[in-house]
């Protein structure tokens, strides 16, 4: 009976979407796919933690926070598709509930869907139970859009704390639940007002310094959406390779 229950659980989970064949011979593309799980890499990103993903020289993982957003996320998706690149989107449950078609599009185009709470509070400013409920509520909203069931179990168990505002207790609970907590290795500071050219120059300089790692961007920012095509072209010209991260399996039930 236990084996049957486990089999039925996994059968109910959506299969990872496969990206369409690349028709752009000059595309940046994906160098490889990296499977990630909380046992081997529970916390990654050197901006916050001691280690990052097992990446080689000039290998980058692209991530986007806070979406989906109707005016900017489609622009980001179009740029990624043009260059045959897959990324990871850390979505907000309230935005997913408002625009479920966009998170379904992200998934259908082969991107990984991570979680970023329901409404973006700083969790280290909250009581532990309330903070965990923000995580669960976000996962439920995301799963409702992706699977049709508002379950407290993440199909892709990737999570990023808003503002990196974690606590030791929440980190331990996330690891126990099988969530991989993503920090970052480099970011464009795109929460700050910049022109697309200014953001591109800053980010490329920072990427050159770190060489490899997790790149943090925001698909809700118009300046980032406009900057992205030039970034992808520049990364190819400079010899960087994109790694797409996927989950080894779902999280454990979060409650």
GROMACS .gro file of C-alpha atoms in nm:
model
  255
    1UNK     CA    1   0.000   0.000   0.000
    2UNK     CA    2   0.283   0.243   0.079
    3UNK     CA    3   0.449   0.176  -0.256
    4UNK     CA    4   0.116   0.228  -0.434
    5UNK     CA    5   0.057   0.557  -0.255
    6UNK     CA    6   0.403   0.683  -0.349
    7UNK     CA    7   0.352   0.575  -0.710
    8UNK     CA    8   0.020   0.755  -0.728
    9UNK     CA    9   0.172   1.069  -0.579
   10UNK     CA   10   0.446   1.084  -0.839
   11UNK     CA   11   0.204   1.002  -1.119
   12UNK     CA   12  -0.002   1.305  -1.022
   13UNK     CA   13   0.292   1.545  -1.050
   14UNK     CA   14   0.336   1.735  -1.378
   15UNK     CA   15   0.630   1.623  -1.587
   16UNK     CA   16   0.898   1.883  -1.656
   17UNK     CA   17   0.827   2.058  -1.983
   18UNK     CA   18   1.072   2.007  -2.266
   19UNK     CA   19   1.193   2.315  -2.448
   20UNK     CA   20   1.117   2.333  -2.818
   21UNK     CA   21   1.408   2.254  -3.053
   22UNK     CA   22   1.629   2.559  -3.106
   23UNK     CA   23   1.591   2.715  -3.450
   24UNK     CA   24   1.848   2.991  -3.394
   25UNK     CA   25   2.194   2.870  -3.505
   26UNK     CA   26   2.358   3.164  -3.328
   27UNK     CA   27   2.173   3.116  -2.998
   28UNK     CA   28   2.343   3.113  -2.659
   29UNK     CA   29   2.148   2.797  -2.572
   30UNK     CA   30   2.190   2.563  -2.276
   31UNK     CA   31   2.527   2.398  -2.214
   32UNK     CA   32   2.391   2.135  -1.975
   33UNK     CA   33   2.115   2.049  -1.731
   34UNK     CA   34   2.198   2.016  -1.361
   35UNK     CA   35   1.972   1.814  -1.131
   36UNK     CA   36   1.954   1.964  -0.782
   37UNK     CA   37   1.818   1.827  -0.455
   38UNK     CA   38   1.819   1.939  -0.093
   39UNK     CA   39   2.025   1.643   0.027
   40UNK     CA   40   2.335   1.736  -0.170
   41UNK     CA   41   2.289   2.113  -0.199
   42UNK     CA   42   2.041   2.244   0.060
   43UNK     CA   43   2.159   2.608   0.042
   44UNK     CA   44   2.339   2.766  -0.252
   45UNK     CA   45   2.466   3.108  -0.350
   46UNK     CA   46   2.777   3.273  -0.210
   47UNK     CA   47   2.608   3.607  -0.142
   48UNK     CA   48   2.441   3.436   0.153
   49UNK     CA   49   2.588   3.089   0.202
   50UNK     CA   50   2.929   2.925   0.210
   51UNK     CA   51   2.892   2.747  -0.123
   52UNK     CA   52   2.708   2.757  -0.451
   53UNK     CA   53   2.598   2.505  -0.712
   54UNK     CA   54   2.863   2.272  -0.858
   55UNK     CA   55   2.938   2.486  -1.163
   56UNK     CA   56   3.244   2.496  -1.380
   57UNK     CA   57   3.435   2.799  -1.508
   58UNK     CA   58   3.210   3.049  -1.688
   59UNK     CA   59   2.893   2.851  -1.610
   60UNK     CA   60   2.592   3.060  -1.508
   61UNK     CA   61   2.242   2.983  -1.382
   62UNK     CA   62   1.988   3.253  -1.468
   63UNK     CA   63   1.713   3.324  -1.214
   64UNK     CA   64   1.429   3.576  -1.203
   65UNK     CA   65   1.233   3.688  -0.896
   66UNK     CA   66   0.895   3.842  -0.809
   67UNK     CA   67   0.690   3.762  -1.119
   68UNK     CA   68   0.497   3.686  -1.312
   69UNK     CA   69   0.403   4.033  -1.429
   70UNK     CA   70   0.191   4.094  -1.741
   71UNK     CA   71   0.390   4.382  -1.893
   72UNK     CA   72   0.743   4.251  -1.840
   73UNK     CA   73   0.747   3.872  -1.799
   74UNK     CA   74   0.637   3.810  -2.162
   75UNK     CA   75   0.925   4.030  -2.280
   76UNK     CA   76   1.169   3.827  -2.069
   77UNK     CA   77   1.025   3.500  -2.197
   78UNK     CA   78   1.053   3.616  -2.557
   79UNK     CA   79   1.421   3.707  -2.510
   80UNK     CA   80   1.498   3.372  -2.348
   81UNK     CA   81   1.315   3.181  -2.620
   82UNK     CA   82   1.497   3.370  -2.894
   83UNK     CA   83   1.828   3.256  -2.745
   84UNK     CA   84   1.704   2.904  -2.658
   85UNK     CA   85   1.781   2.958  -2.289
   86UNK     CA   86   1.598   2.816  -1.988
   87UNK     CA   87   1.596   2.992  -1.653
   88UNK     CA   88   1.443   2.950  -1.308
   89UNK     CA   89   1.158   3.180  -1.205
   90UNK     CA   90   1.103   3.234  -0.832
   91UNK     CA   91   0.739   3.339  -0.840
   92UNK     CA   92   0.516   3.517  -0.590
   93UNK     CA   93   0.194   3.336  -0.508
   94UNK     CA   94  -0.018   3.652  -0.530
   95UNK     CA   95   0.113   3.727  -0.880
   96UNK     CA   96   0.063   3.367  -0.987
   97UNK     CA   97  -0.297   3.379  -0.860
   98UNK     CA   98  -0.354   3.697  -1.060
   99UNK     CA   99  -0.178   3.576  -1.377
  100UNK     CA  100  -0.179   3.195  -1.380
  101UNK     CA  101  -0.146   3.183  -1.758
  102UNK     CA  102   0.201   3.335  -1.732
  103UNK     CA  103   0.343   3.081  -1.489
  104UNK     CA  104   0.192   2.806  -1.702
  105UNK     CA  105   0.367   2.959  -2.004
  106UNK     CA  106   0.697   2.965  -1.816
  107UNK     CA  107   0.659   2.597  -1.736
  108UNK     CA  108   0.547   2.508  -2.089
  109UNK     CA  109   0.855   2.677  -2.234
  110UNK     CA  110   1.085   2.459  -2.026
  111UNK     CA  111   1.172   2.689  -1.737
  112UNK     CA  112   1.191   2.574  -1.375
  113UNK     CA  113   0.936   2.726  -1.135
  114UNK     CA  114   1.069   2.805  -0.789
  115UNK     CA  115   0.885   2.970  -0.501
  116UNK     CA  116   0.926   3.311  -0.335
  117UNK     CA  117   0.643   3.324  -0.073
  118UNK     CA  118   0.292   3.452  -0.134
  119UNK     CA  119   0.334   3.827  -0.087
  120UNK     CA  120   0.708   3.901  -0.040
  121UNK     CA  121   0.735   3.983   0.332
  122UNK     CA  122   1.071   3.976   0.507
  123UNK     CA  123   1.034   3.647   0.688
  124UNK     CA  124   1.294   3.718   0.953
  125UNK     CA  125   1.066   3.997   1.080
  126UNK     CA  126   0.777   3.756   1.139
  127UNK     CA  127   0.688   3.495   1.399
  128UNK     CA  128   0.821   3.156   1.282
  129UNK     CA  129   0.475   3.003   1.232
  130UNK     CA  130   0.350   3.302   1.032
  131UNK     CA  131   0.667   3.304   0.823
  132UNK     CA  132   0.632   2.937   0.737
  133UNK     CA  133   0.267   2.993   0.647
  134UNK     CA  134   0.380   3.256   0.393
  135UNK     CA  135   0.597   2.992   0.229
  136UNK     CA  136   0.319   2.734   0.230
  137UNK     CA  137   0.060   2.981   0.101
  138UNK     CA  138   0.289   3.072  -0.187
  139UNK     CA  139   0.351   2.708  -0.277
  140UNK     CA  140  -0.023   2.638  -0.268
  141UNK     CA  141  -0.097   2.924  -0.509
  142UNK     CA  142   0.181   2.817  -0.743
  143UNK     CA  143   0.075   2.452  -0.740
  144UNK     CA  144  -0.287   2.551  -0.802
  145UNK     CA  145  -0.186   2.728  -1.122
  146UNK     CA  146   0.051   2.454  -1.238
  147UNK     CA  147  -0.131   2.137  -1.135
  148UNK     CA  148  -0.490   2.238  -1.058
  149UNK     CA  149  -0.448   2.135  -0.693
  150UNK     CA  150  -0.359   2.382  -0.416
  151UNK     CA  151  -0.136   2.137  -0.236
  152UNK     CA  152   0.132   2.220   0.018
  153UNK     CA  153   0.399   2.027  -0.168
  154UNK     CA  154   0.635   2.184  -0.417
  155UNK     CA  155   0.668   2.006  -0.749
  156UNK     CA  156   0.995   2.194  -0.798
  157UNK     CA  157   1.131   2.235  -0.444
  158UNK     CA  158   1.335   2.549  -0.507
  159UNK     CA  159   1.282   2.846  -0.273
  160UNK     CA  160   1.433   3.191  -0.235
  161UNK     CA  161   1.378   3.409   0.070
  162UNK     CA  162   1.256   3.761  -0.016
  163UNK     CA  163   1.544   3.995   0.055
  164UNK     CA  164   1.749   3.688   0.160
  165UNK     CA  165   1.580   3.744   0.499
  166UNK     CA  166   1.614   3.392   0.639
  167UNK     CA  167   1.659   3.266   0.994
  168UNK     CA  168   1.846   2.955   1.112
  169UNK     CA  169   1.516   2.794   1.218
  170UNK     CA  170   1.349   2.860   0.881
  171UNK     CA  171   1.654   2.733   0.694
  172UNK     CA  172   1.651   2.413   0.896
  173UNK     CA  173   1.279   2.366   0.842
  174UNK     CA  174   1.319   2.424   0.467
  175UNK     CA  175   1.593   2.164   0.449
  176UNK     CA  176   1.385   1.914   0.646
  177UNK     CA  177   1.100   1.970   0.399
  178UNK     CA  178   1.329   1.901   0.104
  179UNK     CA  179   1.345   2.261  -0.022
  180UNK     CA  180   1.664   2.383  -0.187
  181UNK     CA  181   1.718   2.742  -0.071
  182UNK     CA  182   1.867   2.960  -0.343
  183UNK     CA  183   2.067   3.269  -0.269
  184UNK     CA  184   2.275   3.421  -0.549
  185UNK     CA  185   2.634   3.474  -0.652
  186UNK     CA  186   2.584   3.791  -0.855
  187UNK     CA  187   2.308   4.040  -0.920
  188UNK     CA  188   2.244   4.350  -1.127
  189UNK     CA  189   2.092   4.555  -0.841
  190UNK     CA  190   1.796   4.595  -1.074
  191UNK     CA  191   1.572   4.701  -0.786
  192UNK     CA  192   1.755   5.031  -0.831
  193UNK     CA  193   1.656   5.260  -1.118
  194UNK     CA  194   1.906   5.227  -1.404
  195UNK     CA  195   1.901   5.248  -1.781
  196UNK     CA  196   1.924   4.911  -1.958
  197UNK     CA  197   2.276   5.003  -2.073
  198UNK     CA  198   2.385   5.091  -1.721
  199UNK     CA  199   2.243   4.769  -1.584
  200UNK     CA  200   2.412   4.564  -1.857
  201UNK     CA  201   2.752   4.721  -1.793
  202UNK     CA  202   2.725   4.672  -1.416
  203UNK     CA  203   2.613   4.311  -1.442
  204UNK     CA  204   2.878   4.209  -1.693
  205UNK     CA  205   3.148   4.362  -1.472
  206UNK     CA  206   3.018   4.170  -1.172
  207UNK     CA  207   2.989   3.844  -1.365
  208UNK     CA  208   3.350   3.879  -1.479
  209UNK     CA  209   3.460   3.910  -1.116
  210UNK     CA  210   3.274   3.600  -0.990
  211UNK     CA  211   3.334   3.395  -1.309
  212UNK     CA  212   3.050   3.148  -1.243
  213UNK     CA  213   2.738   3.113  -1.031
  214UNK     CA  214   2.373   3.200  -0.985
  215UNK     CA  215   2.260   3.527  -1.144
  216UNK     CA  216   1.969   3.711  -0.978
  217UNK     CA  217   1.740   3.932  -1.187
  218UNK     CA  218   1.376   4.048  -1.162
  219UNK     CA  219   1.132   3.981  -1.444
  220UNK     CA  220   0.906   4.251  -1.299
  221UNK     CA  221   1.154   4.526  -1.390
  222UNK     CA  222   1.110   4.692  -1.731
  223UNK     CA  223   1.476   4.795  -1.745
  224UNK     CA  224   1.580   4.430  -1.699
  225UNK     CA  225   1.338   4.306  -1.962
  226UNK     CA  226   1.479   4.558  -2.211
  227UNK     CA  227   1.838   4.475  -2.111
  228UNK     CA  228   1.808   4.096  -2.137
  229UNK     CA  229   1.854   4.045  -2.515
  230UNK     CA  230   2.183   4.238  -2.504
  231UNK     CA  231   2.294   4.045  -2.195
  232UNK     CA  232   2.237   3.708  -2.360
  233UNK     CA  233   2.427   3.814  -2.672
  234UNK     CA  234   2.714   3.947  -2.460
  235UNK     CA  235   2.735   3.627  -2.256
  236UNK     CA  236   2.771   3.421  -2.573
  237UNK     CA  237   3.032   3.657  -2.716
  238UNK     CA  238   3.234   3.634  -2.393
  239UNK     CA  239   3.226   3.255  -2.377
  240UNK     CA  240   2.984   3.203  -2.088
  241UNK     CA  241   2.766   2.891  -2.075
  242UNK     CA  242   2.416   2.863  -1.931
  243UNK     CA  243   2.326   2.575  -1.700
  244UNK     CA  244   1.959   2.493  -1.649
  245UNK     CA  245   1.874   2.362  -1.301
  246UNK     CA  246   1.594   2.109  -1.251
  247UNK     CA  247   1.464   1.929  -0.944
  248UNK     CA  248   1.545   1.570  -0.857
  249UNK     CA  249   1.188   1.532  -0.726
  250UNK     CA  250   0.919   1.713  -0.528
  251UNK     CA  251   0.948   1.840  -0.174
  252UNK     CA  252   0.801   1.661   0.122
  253UNK     CA  253   0.460   1.789   0.235
  254UNK     CA  254   0.513   2.131   0.392
  255UNK     CA  255   0.242   2.088   0.655
   0.00000   0.00000   0.00000
